[in-house]
Amino acid sequence: MPLFHKEEIANGVSMAIWKTEETLDELISLFAPSGEDQAILDGNKIESKKLEWLSARLALKALIPGLKYEVYKDQFGKPHLNLEGLHISISHAKGFGAAALSSVGPIGIDIEHERPQIHRIAHKFLHESEKPWAGE
């Protein structure tokens, strides 16, 4: 189980990153998708996208182990949990899935594959306090 990184960032705020090293069948077995989740997987024909989707869901599962939950999207496509008072954000990119969980308010997470273009525009989306952490 390659949980790449898991961290409590602040009280009530945590994040996890899953590094995808498993096969599609292994990820499906680890995630055990519900009927609705399986329909989402079946609707995506690109295997790499299925792997990314599953890795992000496994990152989320690592943040709330043992809890039964469902993820649904609002009219804008933002994911939400059916658990009162918990906010989530999910992201995935080329071999990694990420999830953030907050009990203190809305949260966002984004994971990107490192590209030279990202460094050129990082000043547009990184807060000053995030730049050292991001390697700038």
XYZ file of C-alpha atoms in Angstrom:
136
model
C 0.000 0.000 0.000
C 1.943 3.029 -1.166
C 0.520 5.780 0.955
C 3.222 8.225 -0.070
C 2.542 10.926 2.504
C -0.015 11.627 5.222
C 0.065 14.673 7.433
C -2.053 16.612 9.879
C -1.385 20.149 8.692
C -3.294 21.886 11.476
C -5.883 20.957 14.061
C -8.762 19.472 12.060
C -6.943 19.679 8.716
C -5.102 16.765 7.122
C -3.929 15.576 3.742
C -2.716 12.369 2.126
C -0.943 11.495 -1.105
C -1.117 8.058 -2.706
C 1.621 6.982 -5.125
C 0.157 4.624 -7.698
C 2.314 1.520 -8.036
C -0.453 -1.081 -8.134
C -2.292 -2.536 -11.082
C -5.856 -1.470 -11.785
C -7.182 -4.713 -10.314
C -5.119 -4.248 -7.147
C -6.400 -0.693 -6.673
C -9.984 -1.806 -7.222
C -9.491 -4.524 -4.620
C -8.030 -2.040 -2.114
C -10.766 0.533 -2.685
C -13.729 -1.853 -2.987
C -15.909 0.557 -4.991
C -19.625 0.895 -4.332
C -22.057 0.422 -7.194
C -21.991 4.151 -7.955
C -18.191 4.300 -7.825
C -17.965 1.239 -10.062
C -20.236 2.974 -12.580
C -17.861 5.966 -12.606
C -14.913 3.637 -13.202
C -16.740 1.751 -15.941
C -17.630 5.041 -17.618
C -13.982 5.982 -17.982
C -12.289 4.055 -20.782
C -8.747 5.352 -20.175
C -6.895 3.096 -17.734
C -4.467 5.795 -16.546
C -7.426 7.985 -15.556
C -8.989 5.080 -13.660
C -5.706 4.590 -11.784
C -5.559 8.290 -10.887
C -9.196 8.355 -9.765
C -8.674 5.304 -7.558
C -5.440 6.652 -6.064
C -7.196 9.879 -5.051
C -10.045 7.911 -3.477
C -7.547 5.729 -1.597
C -5.800 8.859 -0.310
C -9.178 10.033 1.003
C -9.874 6.619 2.513
C -6.536 6.864 4.374
C -7.747 10.095 5.994
C -11.003 8.614 7.283
C -10.271 4.935 7.894
C -13.102 2.816 9.134
C -15.808 5.392 8.417
C -18.533 4.584 5.943
C -18.981 7.533 3.601
C -19.983 8.515 0.113
C -18.534 11.177 -2.137
C -20.899 13.193 -4.266
C -20.369 16.232 -6.479
C -22.302 19.480 -6.421
C -23.515 21.333 -9.515
C -20.011 22.792 -9.992
C -18.257 19.417 -9.808
C -16.781 19.971 -6.339
C -16.663 16.768 -4.285
C -18.389 16.584 -0.907
C -18.786 13.929 1.762
C -22.121 12.793 3.078
C -20.663 13.222 6.593
C -21.816 16.369 8.377
C -19.110 18.922 9.162
C -16.331 17.438 7.019
C -15.004 19.157 3.905
C -12.847 17.470 1.269
C -10.824 18.203 -1.799
C -9.464 15.609 -4.217
C -6.828 15.852 -6.935
C -4.821 13.483 -9.100
C -2.038 13.690 -11.655
C 0.237 11.201 -13.412
C 0.855 8.481 -10.859
C -0.402 10.254 -7.752
C -3.697 10.928 -6.027
C -4.222 13.429 -3.235
C -6.969 14.245 -0.780
C -7.457 16.876 1.885
C -9.918 16.734 4.771
C -11.032 19.556 7.041
C -13.416 19.802 9.948
C -12.875 23.560 10.263
C -14.129 24.734 6.866
C -13.754 24.396 3.112
C -10.391 23.160 1.861
C -8.583 22.746 -1.421
C -5.727 20.596 -2.669
C -4.078 20.325 -6.056
C -1.350 17.986 -7.167
C 0.529 18.517 -10.406
C 3.236 16.634 -12.201
C 6.341 18.816 -12.083
C 6.777 20.750 -15.307
C 8.911 23.792 -16.129
C 5.746 25.774 -16.893
C 4.558 25.381 -13.302
C 7.639 27.119 -11.914
C 7.194 30.035 -14.311
C 3.654 30.751 -13.133
C 3.908 29.619 -9.497
C 3.827 33.229 -8.290
C 0.244 33.434 -9.571
C -1.136 30.747 -7.278
C 1.322 30.154 -4.414
C 1.103 32.134 -1.203
C 4.450 33.456 0.052
C 4.381 30.938 2.911
C 3.959 28.050 0.423
C 6.903 28.919 -1.826
C 9.665 27.416 0.364
C 7.632 24.226 0.797
C 7.111 24.009 -2.971
C 10.826 24.400 -3.653
C 10.796 27.978 -4.909
